[in-house]
PDB file of N, CA and C in Angstrom:
ATOM      1  N   MET A   1      48.642 177.410 -97.367  1.00  0.00           N
ATOM      2  CA  MET A   1      48.462 176.251 -96.807  1.00  0.00           C
ATOM      3  C   MET A   1      46.677 176.255 -97.348  1.00  0.00           C
ATOM      4  N   GLU A   2      46.516 174.897 -97.436  1.00  0.00           N
ATOM      5  CA  GLU A   2      45.138 174.760 -96.851  1.00  0.00           C
ATOM      6  C   GLU A   2      44.578 174.449 -95.972  1.00  0.00           C
ATOM      7  N   GLY A   3      43.087 174.657 -95.753  1.00  0.00           N
ATOM      8  CA  GLY A   3      42.088 174.462 -94.977  1.00  0.00           C
ATOM      9  C   GLY A   3      41.769 172.960 -94.657  1.00  0.00           C
ATOM     10  N   PRO A   4      41.354 172.394 -93.592  1.00  0.00           N
ATOM     11  CA  PRO A   4      39.974 171.131 -94.055  1.00  0.00           C
ATOM     12  C   PRO A   4      39.694 170.930 -94.977  1.00  0.00           C
ATOM     13  N   ASP A   5      39.030 169.743 -95.395  1.00  0.00           N
ATOM     14  CA  ASP A   5      37.960 169.791 -96.501  1.00  0.00           C
ATOM     15  C   ASP A   5      36.922 169.737 -95.905  1.00  0.00           C
ATOM     16  N   ALA A   6      35.935 169.636 -96.592  1.00  0.00           N
ATOM     17  CA  ALA A   6      34.077 169.861 -96.276  1.00  0.00           C
ATOM     18  C   ALA A   6      34.242 168.779 -95.012  1.00  0.00           C
ATOM     19  N   ARG A   7      32.960 168.965 -94.527  1.00  0.00           N
ATOM     20  CA  ARG A   7      32.138 167.876 -93.797  1.00  0.00           C
ATOM     21  C   ARG A   7      32.012 166.792 -94.563  1.00  0.00           C
ATOM     22  N   PRO A   8      32.422 165.678 -94.085  1.00  0.00           N
ATOM     23  CA  PRO A   8      31.614 164.476 -94.680  1.00  0.00           C
ATOM     24  C   PRO A   8      30.539 164.048 -94.873  1.00  0.00           C
ATOM     25  N   GLU A   9      30.222 164.091 -95.728  1.00  0.00           N
ATOM     26  CA  GLU A   9      28.402 163.401 -96.464  1.00  0.00           C
ATOM     27  C   GLU A   9      27.428 163.337 -95.231  1.00  0.00           C
ATOM     28  N   LYS A  10      27.626 162.133 -94.173  1.00  0.00           N
ATOM     29  CA  LYS A  10      26.958 161.828 -93.176  1.00  0.00           C
ATOM     30  C   LYS A  10      26.265 162.940 -92.785  1.00  0.00           C
ATOM     31  N   PHE A  11      27.363 164.270 -92.819  1.00  0.00           N
ATOM     32  CA  PHE A  11      26.398 165.233 -91.862  1.00  0.00           C
ATOM     33  C   PHE A  11      25.214 165.926 -92.755  1.00  0.00           C
ATOM     34  N   ALA A  12      24.984 165.428 -93.847  1.00  0.00           N
ATOM     35  CA  ALA A  12      23.728 165.592 -94.639  1.00  0.00           C
ATOM     36  C   ALA A  12      22.807 164.787 -94.219  1.00  0.00           C
ATOM     37  N   GLU A  13      22.969 163.733 -93.609  1.00  0.00           N
ATOM     38  CA  GLU A  13      21.669 163.036 -93.365  1.00  0.00           C
ATOM     39  C   GLU A  13      21.008 163.340 -92.184  1.00  0.00           C
ATOM     40  N   PRO A  14      19.606 163.253 -92.309  1.00  0.00           N
ATOM     41  CA  PRO A  14      18.940 163.950 -91.190  1.00  0.00           C
ATOM     42  C   PRO A  14      19.090 163.549 -89.883  1.00  0.00           C
ATOM     43  N   ALA A  15      19.222 162.170 -90.278  1.00  0.00           N
ATOM     44  CA  ALA A  15      19.346 161.305 -88.767  1.00  0.00           C
ATOM     45  C   ALA A  15      20.498 161.262 -87.866  1.00  0.00           C
ATOM     46  N   PHE A  16      21.452 161.331 -88.790  1.00  0.00           N
ATOM     47  CA  PHE A  16      22.771 161.449 -88.297  1.00  0.00           C
ATOM     48  C   PHE A  16      23.296 163.267 -87.540  1.00  0.00           C
ATOM     49  N   ALA A  17      22.466 164.139 -88.603  1.00  0.00           N
ATOM     50  CA  ALA A  17      22.690 165.169 -88.091  1.00  0.00           C
ATOM     51  C   ALA A  17      21.798 165.808 -86.690  1.00  0.00           C
ATOM     52  N   LEU A  18      20.864 164.931 -86.734  1.00  0.00           N
ATOM     53  CA  LEU A  18      19.794 165.331 -85.501  1.00  0.00           C
ATOM     54  C   LEU A  18      20.452 164.670 -84.242  1.00  0.00           C
ATOM     55  N   ALA A  19      20.892 163.124 -84.257  1.00  0.00           N
ATOM     56  CA  ALA A  19      21.865 162.738 -83.375  1.00  0.00           C
ATOM     57  C   ALA A  19      23.045 163.314 -82.967  1.00  0.00           C
ATOM     58  N   PHE A  20      23.972 164.011 -83.768  1.00  0.00           N
ATOM     59  CA  PHE A  20      25.061 164.759 -83.798  1.00  0.00           C
ATOM     60  C   PHE A  20      24.698 165.817 -82.831  1.00  0.00           C
ATOM     61  N   ALA A  21      23.540 166.534 -83.463  1.00  0.00           N
ATOM     62  CA  ALA A  21      23.442 168.054 -82.599  1.00  0.00           C
ATOM     63  C   ALA A  21      22.885 167.479 -81.422  1.00  0.00           C
ATOM     64  N   ARG A  22      22.096 166.741 -80.801  1.00  0.00           N
ATOM     65  CA  ARG A  22      21.723 166.193 -79.377  1.00  0.00           C
ATOM     66  C   ARG A  22      23.039 166.102 -79.021  1.00  0.00           C
ATOM     67  N   ILE A  23      23.754 165.419 -79.261  1.00  0.00           N
ATOM     68  CA  ILE A  23      25.003 164.952 -78.751  1.00  0.00           C
ATOM     69  C   ILE A  23      26.184 165.942 -78.024  1.00  0.00           C
ATOM     70  N   GLU A  24      26.233 166.967 -79.325  1.00  0.00           N
ATOM     71  CA  GLU A  24      26.853 168.355 -79.137  1.00  0.00           C
ATOM     72  C   GLU A  24      25.839 169.179 -78.082  1.00  0.00           C
ATOM     73  N   ASN A  25      24.944 169.377 -77.981  1.00  0.00           N
ATOM     74  CA  ASN A  25      24.043 170.123 -77.160  1.00  0.00           C
ATOM     75  C   ASN A  25      24.232 169.404 -75.880  1.00  0.00           C
ATOM     76  N   TRP A  26      23.912 168.149 -75.551  1.00  0.00           N
ATOM     77  CA  TRP A  26      23.939 167.823 -74.433  1.00  0.00           C
ATOM     78  C   TRP A  26      25.541 168.522 -73.719  1.00  0.00           C
ATOM     79  N   PHE A  27      26.626 167.891 -74.316  1.00  0.00           N
ATOM     80  CA  PHE A  27      27.772 168.602 -73.952  1.00  0.00           C
ATOM     81  C   PHE A  27      28.085 170.045 -73.586  1.00  0.00           C
ATOM     82  N   PHE A  28      27.416 170.837 -74.404  1.00  0.00           N
ATOM     83  CA  PHE A  28      27.619 172.067 -74.231  1.00  0.00           C
ATOM     84  C   PHE A  28      26.899 172.562 -73.369  1.00  0.00           C
ATOM     85  N   THR A  29      25.472 171.927 -72.943  1.00  0.00           N
ATOM     86  CA  THR A  29      24.653 172.312 -71.971  1.00  0.00           C
ATOM     87  C   THR A  29      25.065 172.087 -70.544  1.00  0.00           C
ATOM     88  N   ASN A  30      26.110 170.986 -70.646  1.00  0.00           N
ATOM     89  CA  ASN A  30      26.580 170.764 -69.591  1.00  0.00           C
ATOM     90  C   ASN A  30      28.038 171.423 -69.154  1.00  0.00           C
ATOM     91  N   ALA A  31      28.309 172.251 -69.982  1.00  0.00           N
ATOM     92  CA  ALA A  31      29.929 172.926 -69.814  1.00  0.00           C
ATOM     93  C   ALA A  31      30.802 171.974 -70.066  1.00  0.00           C
ATOM     94  N   GLY A  32      30.435 170.773 -70.779  1.00  0.00           N
ATOM     95  CA  GLY A  32      31.774 169.882 -70.879  1.00  0.00           C
ATOM     96  C   GLY A  32      31.932 168.825 -69.925  1.00  0.00           C
ATOM     97  N   PHE A  33      31.170 169.023 -69.016  1.00  0.00           N
ATOM     98  CA  PHE A  33      30.851 168.190 -67.469  1.00  0.00           C
ATOM     99  C   PHE A  33      32.006 168.491 -66.811  1.00  0.00           C
ATOM    100  N   PHE A  34      32.459 169.516 -67.147  1.00  0.00           N
ATOM    101  CA  PHE A  34      33.809 170.267 -65.957  1.00  0.00           C
ATOM    102  C   PHE A  34      32.926 171.035 -64.980  1.00  0.00           C
ATOM    103  N   PRO A  35      33.180 170.945 -63.436  1.00  0.00           N
ATOM    104  CA  PRO A  35      32.352 171.548 -62.362  1.00  0.00           C
ATOM    105  C   PRO A  35      32.788 173.083 -62.432  1.00  0.00           C
ATOM    106  N   GLU A  36      33.731 173.526 -63.548  1.00  0.00           N
ATOM    107  CA  GLU A  36      33.525 175.357 -63.703  1.00  0.00           C
ATOM    108  C   GLU A  36      34.825 175.363 -64.682  1.00  0.00           C
ATOM    109  N   ASP A  37      34.590 176.534 -65.070  1.00  0.00           N
ATOM    110  CA  ASP A  37      35.547 176.738 -66.308  1.00  0.00           C
ATOM    111  C   ASP A  37      36.792 176.651 -65.891  1.00  0.00           C
ATOM    112  N   GLY A  38      37.609 176.382 -66.702  1.00  0.00           N
ATOM    113  CA  GLY A  38      38.963 176.221 -66.218  1.00  0.00           C
ATOM    114  C   GLY A  38      39.457 175.158 -65.290  1.00  0.00           C
ATOM    115  N   TRP A  39      38.945 174.116 -64.943  1.00  0.00           N
ATOM    116  CA  TRP A  39      39.182 173.087 -64.561  1.00  0.00           C
ATOM    117  C   TRP A  39      40.165 172.341 -64.591  1.00  0.00           C
ATOM    118  N   LEU A  40      40.171 171.995 -65.904  1.00  0.00           N
ATOM    119  CA  LEU A  40      41.169 171.080 -66.597  1.00  0.00           C
ATOM    120  C   LEU A  40      42.437 171.735 -66.370  1.00  0.00           C
ATOM    121  N   LEU A  41      43.225 173.207 -66.422  1.00  0.00           N
ATOM    122  CA  LEU A  41      44.114 173.944 -66.064  1.00  0.00           C
ATOM    123  C   LEU A  41      44.349 173.794 -64.714  1.00  0.00           C
ATOM    124  N   LYS A  42      43.055 174.178 -63.613  1.00  0.00           N
ATOM    125  CA  LYS A  42      43.740 174.116 -62.440  1.00  0.00           C
ATOM    126  C   LYS A  42      43.788 172.811 -62.131  1.00  0.00           C
ATOM    127  N   ASN A  43      43.375 171.723 -62.765  1.00  0.00           N
ATOM    128  CA  ASN A  43      43.753 170.463 -62.009  1.00  0.00           C
ATOM    129  C   ASN A  43      44.927 169.439 -62.529  1.00  0.00           C
ATOM    130  N   VAL A  44      45.547 170.161 -63.387  1.00  0.00           N
ATOM    131  CA  VAL A  44      46.333 169.680 -64.350  1.00  0.00           C
ATOM    132  C   VAL A  44      47.323 168.755 -63.393  1.00  0.00           C
ATOM    133  N   ASP A  45      47.833 168.882 -62.364  1.00  0.00           N
ATOM    134  CA  ASP A  45      48.932 167.949 -61.454  1.00  0.00           C
ATOM    135  C   ASP A  45      48.246 166.824 -61.238  1.00  0.00           C
ATOM    136  N   ARG A  46      47.212 166.582 -60.926  1.00  0.00           N
ATOM    137  CA  ARG A  46      46.329 165.385 -60.561  1.00  0.00           C
ATOM    138  C   ARG A  46      46.441 164.752 -61.726  1.00  0.00           C
ATOM    139  N   MET A  47      46.854 164.975 -62.909  1.00  0.00           N
ATOM    140  CA  MET A  47      46.832 164.143 -64.112  1.00  0.00           C
ATOM    141  C   MET A  47      48.255 163.982 -64.615  1.00  0.00           C
ATOM    142  N   ARG A  48      49.107 164.887 -64.254  1.00  0.00           N
ATOM    143  CA  ARG A  48      50.785 164.949 -64.949  1.00  0.00           C
ATOM    144  C   ARG A  48      51.376 163.936 -64.834  1.00  0.00           C
ATOM    145  N   HIS A  49      50.764 162.562 -64.168  1.00  0.00           N
ATOM    146  CA  HIS A  49      51.310 161.275 -63.997  1.00  0.00           C
ATOM    147  C   HIS A  49      50.695 160.691 -65.372  1.00  0.00           C
ATOM    148  N   ILE A  50      49.830 161.042 -66.014  1.00  0.00           N
ATOM    149  CA  ILE A  50      49.409 160.223 -67.116  1.00  0.00           C
ATOM    150  C   ILE A  50      49.918 160.519 -68.558  1.00  0.00           C
ATOM    151  N   PRO A  51      50.197 159.471 -69.245  1.00  0.00           N
ATOM    152  CA  PRO A  51      50.884 160.426 -70.350  1.00  0.00           C
ATOM    153  C   PRO A  51      49.633 161.185 -71.574  1.00  0.00           C
ATOM    154  N   CYS A  52      50.046 161.940 -72.141  1.00  0.00           N
ATOM    155  CA  CYS A  52      49.099 162.688 -72.631  1.00  0.00           C
ATOM    156  C   CYS A  52      49.691 162.910 -74.078  1.00  0.00           C
ATOM    157  N   TRP A  53      48.846 163.223 -75.000  1.00  0.00           N
ATOM    158  CA  TRP A  53      48.912 163.941 -76.587  1.00  0.00           C
ATOM    159  C   TRP A  53      47.855 164.785 -76.717  1.00  0.00           C
ATOM    160  N   ILE A  54      48.370 165.931 -77.160  1.00  0.00           N
ATOM    161  CA  ILE A  54      47.246 166.942 -77.478  1.00  0.00           C
ATOM    162  C   ILE A  54      47.222 166.839 -78.784  1.00  0.00           C
ATOM    163  N   ALA A  55      46.211 166.366 -79.955  1.00  0.00           N
ATOM    164  CA  ALA A  55      46.314 166.464 -80.946  1.00  0.00           C
ATOM    165  C   ALA A  55      45.275 168.121 -81.364  1.00  0.00           C
ATOM    166  N   GLN A  56      45.763 168.988 -82.086  1.00  0.00           N
ATOM    167  CA  GLN A  56      44.983 169.972 -82.060  1.00  0.00           C
ATOM    168  C   GLN A  56      45.266 170.640 -83.623  1.00  0.00           C
ATOM    169  N   GLY A  57      44.000 170.875 -84.237  1.00  0.00           N
ATOM    170  CA  GLY A  57      44.020 171.264 -85.693  1.00  0.00           C
ATOM    171  C   GLY A  57      44.275 172.516 -85.710  1.00  0.00           C
ATOM    172  N   ARG A  58      45.016 173.234 -86.763  1.00  0.00           N
ATOM    173  CA  ARG A  58      45.393 174.497 -86.935  1.00  0.00           C
ATOM    174  C   ARG A  58      44.323 174.943 -86.781  1.00  0.00           C
ATOM    175  N   PHE A  59      43.044 174.704 -87.936  1.00  0.00           N
ATOM    176  CA  PHE A  59      41.938 175.501 -88.158  1.00  0.00           C
ATOM    177  C   PHE A  59      40.789 175.511 -86.904  1.00  0.00           C
ATOM    178  N   ASP A  60      41.301 174.501 -86.285  1.00  0.00           N
ATOM    179  CA  ASP A  60      39.787 174.298 -85.348  1.00  0.00           C
ATOM    180  C   ASP A  60      39.130 175.642 -84.332  1.00  0.00           C
ATOM    181  N   VAL A  61      38.168 176.187 -84.961  1.00  0.00           N
ATOM    182  CA  VAL A  61      37.249 176.985 -84.243  1.00  0.00           C
ATOM    183  C   VAL A  61      36.480 176.880 -83.340  1.00  0.00           C
ATOM    184  N   VAL A  62      36.597 175.603 -82.912  1.00  0.00           N
ATOM    185  CA  VAL A  62      35.519 174.979 -81.801  1.00  0.00           C
ATOM    186  C   VAL A  62      36.084 175.283 -80.318  1.00  0.00           C
ATOM    187  N   THR A  63      37.638 174.909 -80.405  1.00  0.00           N
ATOM    188  CA  THR A  63      38.672 174.992 -79.468  1.00  0.00           C
ATOM    189  C   THR A  63      39.913 175.386 -80.226  1.00  0.00           C
ATOM    190  N   PRO A  64      39.855 176.662 -79.635  1.00  0.00           N
ATOM    191  CA  PRO A  64      41.336 177.388 -80.359  1.00  0.00           C
ATOM    192  C   PRO A  64      42.803 176.606 -80.186  1.00  0.00           C
ATOM    193  N   ILE A  65      43.350 176.956 -80.776  1.00  0.00           N
ATOM    194  CA  ILE A  65      44.557 176.564 -80.820  1.00  0.00           C
ATOM    195  C   ILE A  65      45.371 177.061 -79.552  1.00  0.00           C
ATOM    196  N   ALA A  66      44.440 178.318 -78.747  1.00  0.00           N
ATOM    197  CA  ALA A  66      45.180 179.080 -77.608  1.00  0.00           C
ATOM    198  C   ALA A  66      45.164 178.149 -76.592  1.00  0.00           C
ATOM    199  N   SER A  67      43.846 176.987 -76.388  1.00  0.00           N
ATOM    200  CA  SER A  67      43.429 176.290 -75.728  1.00  0.00           C
ATOM    201  C   SER A  67      44.563 175.470 -75.296  1.00  0.00           C
ATOM    202  N   ALA A  68      44.968 174.696 -76.631  1.00  0.00           N
ATOM    203  CA  ALA A  68      46.094 173.532 -76.871  1.00  0.00           C
ATOM    204  C   ALA A  68      47.435 174.381 -75.900  1.00  0.00           C
ATOM    205  N   TRP A  69      47.591 175.190 -76.446  1.00  0.00           N
ATOM    206  CA  TRP A  69      48.636 175.814 -75.988  1.00  0.00           C
ATOM    207  C   TRP A  69      48.889 176.113 -74.684  1.00  0.00           C
ATOM    208  N   ALA A  70      47.733 176.732 -74.035  1.00  0.00           N
ATOM    209  CA  ALA A  70      47.603 176.748 -72.514  1.00  0.00           C
ATOM    210  C   ALA A  70      47.399 175.142 -71.990  1.00  0.00           C
ATOM    211  N   LEU A  71      47.192 174.576 -72.225  1.00  0.00           N
ATOM    212  CA  LEU A  71      47.205 173.247 -71.330  1.00  0.00           C
ATOM    213  C   LEU A  71      49.089 172.664 -71.853  1.00  0.00           C
ATOM    214  N   HIS A  72      49.300 172.884 -72.734  1.00  0.00           N
ATOM    215  CA  HIS A  72      50.978 172.442 -73.056  1.00  0.00           C
ATOM    216  C   HIS A  72      51.886 173.160 -72.000  1.00  0.00           C
ATOM    217  N   ARG A  73      51.182 174.226 -71.934  1.00  0.00           N
ATOM    218  CA  ARG A  73      52.137 175.253 -71.305  1.00  0.00           C
ATOM    219  C   ARG A  73      52.240 174.412 -69.553  1.00  0.00           C
ATOM    220  N   ALA A  74      50.510 174.561 -69.285  1.00  0.00           N
ATOM    221  CA  ALA A  74      50.718 174.028 -67.670  1.00  0.00           C
ATOM    222  C   ALA A  74      50.673 172.450 -67.821  1.00  0.00           C
ATOM    223  N   TRP A  75      51.042 171.877 -68.944  1.00  0.00           N
ATOM    224  CA  TRP A  75      51.297 170.333 -68.602  1.00  0.00           C
ATOM    225  C   TRP A  75      52.331 170.179 -69.760  1.00  0.00           C
ATOM    226  N   PRO A  76      53.670 170.535 -69.326  1.00  0.00           N
ATOM    227  CA  PRO A  76      54.941 170.496 -70.988  1.00  0.00           C
ATOM    228  C   PRO A  76      55.253 168.996 -70.978  1.00  0.00           C
ATOM    229  N   GLU A  77      55.078 167.691 -70.086  1.00  0.00           N
ATOM    230  CA  GLU A  77      55.044 166.489 -70.302  1.00  0.00           C
ATOM    231  C   GLU A  77      54.421 166.289 -71.364  1.00  0.00           C
ATOM    232  N   ALA A  78      53.223 166.943 -71.181  1.00  0.00           N
ATOM    233  CA  ALA A  78      52.687 166.376 -72.611  1.00  0.00           C
ATOM    234  C   ALA A  78      53.045 166.688 -73.957  1.00  0.00           C
ATOM    235  N   LYS A  79      52.763 165.910 -75.149  1.00  0.00           N
ATOM    236  CA  LYS A  79      53.185 166.201 -76.514  1.00  0.00           C
ATOM    237  C   LYS A  79      51.832 166.724 -76.973  1.00  0.00           C
ATOM    238  N   LEU A  80      52.772 167.888 -77.884  1.00  0.00           N
ATOM    239  CA  LEU A  80      51.692 168.656 -78.494  1.00  0.00           C
ATOM    240  C   LEU A  80      51.700 168.522 -80.402  1.00  0.00           C
ATOM    241  N   ASP A  81      50.677 168.168 -80.273  1.00  0.00           N
ATOM    242  CA  ASP A  81      50.555 167.830 -82.086  1.00  0.00           C
ATOM    243  C   ASP A  81      49.698 168.852 -83.220  1.00  0.00           C
ATOM    244  N   ILE A  82      50.533 170.191 -83.400  1.00  0.00           N
ATOM    245  CA  ILE A  82      49.665 170.966 -84.302  1.00  0.00           C
ATOM    246  C   ILE A  82      49.302 170.323 -85.666  1.00  0.00           C
ATOM    247  N   VAL A  83      48.193 169.857 -85.946  1.00  0.00           N
ATOM    248  CA  VAL A  83      47.851 169.397 -87.043  1.00  0.00           C
ATOM    249  C   VAL A  83      47.590 170.945 -88.046  1.00  0.00           C
ATOM    250  N   GLY A  84      48.684 170.989 -89.155  1.00  0.00           N
ATOM    251  CA  GLY A  84      48.536 172.095 -90.210  1.00  0.00           C
ATOM    252  C   GLY A  84      47.494 171.918 -90.915  1.00  0.00           C
ATOM    253  N   ASP A  85      46.653 171.008 -91.461  1.00  0.00           N
ATOM    254  CA  ASP A  85      45.721 171.148 -92.489  1.00  0.00           C
ATOM    255  C   ASP A  85      44.146 170.464 -91.897  1.00  0.00           C
ATOM    256  N   ALA A  86      44.007 170.562 -90.517  1.00  0.00           N
ATOM    257  CA  ALA A  86      42.685 170.180 -89.911  1.00  0.00           C
ATOM    258  C   ALA A  86      42.095 171.261 -89.048  1.00  0.00           C
ATOM    259  N   GLY A  87      40.844 171.109 -89.117  1.00  0.00           N
ATOM    260  CA  GLY A  87      39.955 171.624 -87.669  1.00  0.00           C
ATOM    261  C   GLY A  87      39.619 170.866 -86.762  1.00  0.00           C
ATOM    262  N   HIS A  88      38.733 170.577 -86.673  1.00  0.00           N
ATOM    263  CA  HIS A  88      38.340 170.133 -85.316  1.00  0.00           C
ATOM    264  C   HIS A  88      37.727 168.470 -85.609  1.00  0.00           C
ATOM    265  N   ALA A  89      37.152 168.155 -86.311  1.00  0.00           N
ATOM    266  CA  ALA A  89      36.925 166.700 -86.530  1.00  0.00           C
ATOM    267  C   ALA A  89      37.806 165.581 -86.396  1.00  0.00           C
ATOM    268  N   SER A  90      37.540 164.827 -85.451  1.00  0.00           N
ATOM    269  CA  SER A  90      38.594 163.681 -85.442  1.00  0.00           C
ATOM    270  C   SER A  90      38.276 162.668 -86.648  1.00  0.00           C
ATOM    271  N   SER A  91      37.239 162.993 -87.447  1.00  0.00           N
ATOM    272  CA  SER A  91      37.467 162.420 -88.711  1.00  0.00           C
ATOM    273  C   SER A  91      38.526 162.895 -90.202  1.00  0.00           C
ATOM    274  N   GLU A  92      38.677 164.064 -89.546  1.00  0.00           N
ATOM    275  CA  GLU A  92      39.732 164.968 -90.799  1.00  0.00           C
ATOM    276  C   GLU A  92      41.267 164.134 -91.079  1.00  0.00           C
ATOM    277  N   PRO A  93      41.671 163.555 -92.097  1.00  0.00           N
ATOM    278  CA  PRO A  93      42.524 163.139 -91.945  1.00  0.00           C
ATOM    279  C   PRO A  93      43.854 163.081 -91.458  1.00  0.00           C
ATOM    280  N   GLY A  94      44.369 164.148 -91.100  1.00  0.00           N
ATOM    281  CA  GLY A  94      45.268 164.991 -90.357  1.00  0.00           C
ATOM    282  C   GLY A  94      45.100 164.514 -88.957  1.00  0.00           C
ATOM    283  N   ILE A  95      44.105 164.627 -88.215  1.00  0.00           N
ATOM    284  CA  ILE A  95      43.597 164.378 -86.995  1.00  0.00           C
ATOM    285  C   ILE A  95      43.360 163.199 -87.091  1.00  0.00           C
ATOM    286  N   VAL A  96      43.258 162.073 -87.834  1.00  0.00           N
ATOM    287  CA  VAL A  96      43.208 160.700 -87.632  1.00  0.00           C
ATOM    288  C   VAL A  96      44.556 159.963 -87.669  1.00  0.00           C
ATOM    289  N   ASP A  97      45.775 160.654 -88.601  1.00  0.00           N
ATOM    290  CA  ASP A  97      46.881 160.481 -88.284  1.00  0.00           C
ATOM    291  C   ASP A  97      47.690 160.996 -87.020  1.00  0.00           C
ATOM    292  N   SER A  98      47.289 162.191 -86.652  1.00  0.00           N
ATOM    293  CA  SER A  98      47.970 162.369 -85.297  1.00  0.00           C
ATOM    294  C   SER A  98      47.286 161.370 -84.092  1.00  0.00           C
ATOM    295  N   LEU A  99      45.910 160.901 -84.151  1.00  0.00           N
ATOM    296  CA  LEU A  99      45.450 160.046 -83.148  1.00  0.00           C
ATOM    297  C   LEU A  99      46.301 158.666 -83.369  1.00  0.00           C
ATOM    298  N   VAL A 100      46.443 158.125 -84.278  1.00  0.00           N
ATOM    299  CA  VAL A 100      46.712 157.040 -84.605  1.00  0.00           C
ATOM    300  C   VAL A 100      48.618 157.063 -84.384  1.00  0.00           C
ATOM    301  N   ARG A 101      48.888 158.159 -84.542  1.00  0.00           N
ATOM    302  CA  ARG A 101      50.626 157.938 -83.610  1.00  0.00           C
ATOM    303  C   ARG A 101      50.658 158.215 -81.872  1.00  0.00           C
ATOM    304  N   ALA A 102      49.612 158.988 -81.832  1.00  0.00           N
ATOM    305  CA  ALA A 102      49.114 158.705 -80.293  1.00  0.00           C
ATOM    306  C   ALA A 102      49.114 157.787 -79.611  1.00  0.00           C
ATOM    307  N   THR A 103      48.152 156.764 -80.730  1.00  0.00           N
ATOM    308  CA  THR A 103      47.685 155.572 -79.701  1.00  0.00           C
ATOM    309  C   THR A 103      49.094 154.570 -79.914  1.00  0.00           C
ATOM    310  N   ASP A 104      50.211 154.859 -80.885  1.00  0.00           N
ATOM    311  CA  ASP A 104      51.371 153.678 -80.968  1.00  0.00           C
ATOM    312  C   ASP A 104      52.436 154.127 -80.139  1.00  0.00           C
ATOM    313  N   TRP A 105      52.411 155.707 -79.820  1.00  0.00           N
ATOM    314  CA  TRP A 105      53.170 156.391 -78.667  1.00  0.00           C
ATOM    315  C   TRP A 105      52.816 155.990 -77.288  1.00  0.00           C
ATOM    316  N   ALA A 106      51.328 155.934 -77.089  1.00  0.00           N
ATOM    317  CA  ALA A 106      50.987 155.380 -76.207  1.00  0.00           C
ATOM    318  C   ALA A 106      50.878 154.073 -75.599  1.00  0.00           C
ATOM    319  N   LEU A 107      51.301 153.654 -76.551  1.00  0.00           N
ATOM    320  CA  LEU A 107      52.060 151.702 -76.309  1.00  0.00           C
ATOM    321  C   LEU A 107      53.278 151.969 -75.687  1.00  0.00           C
ATOM    322  N   ASN A 108      54.000 152.749 -75.927  1.00  0.00           N
ATOM    323  CA  ASN A 108      55.345 152.787 -75.225  1.00  0.00           C
ATOM    324  C   ASN A 108      55.588 153.349 -74.195  1.00  0.00           C
ATOM    325  N   ALA A 109      54.564 154.759 -74.010  1.00  0.00           N
ATOM    326  CA  ALA A 109      54.659 155.720 -72.669  1.00  0.00           C
ATOM    327  C   ALA A 109      54.813 154.623 -71.201  1.00  0.00           C
TER     328      ALA A 109
END
């Protein structure tokens, strides 16, 4: 099984890399904007009525597959799509495909 392709060329552009780093730092500095660790899992009953599609890259080391599996176990109504040749980036072809399928699915949910 092959892993995901290398990062897109835009990550080598200093302006893009700086902007991306600022956004990532803001997100992580604020703990993902959740009030406490585990908040999503603790509050899944508040969201259970919302259709959900979890697109998870098999090679994602930012958000490991165990996180997606824990969310799916707590929210079994959610669709879990493990993308075998992807990591974390939404720009990876397998993740793009999953997100497009999620959008099509949501139209009928």
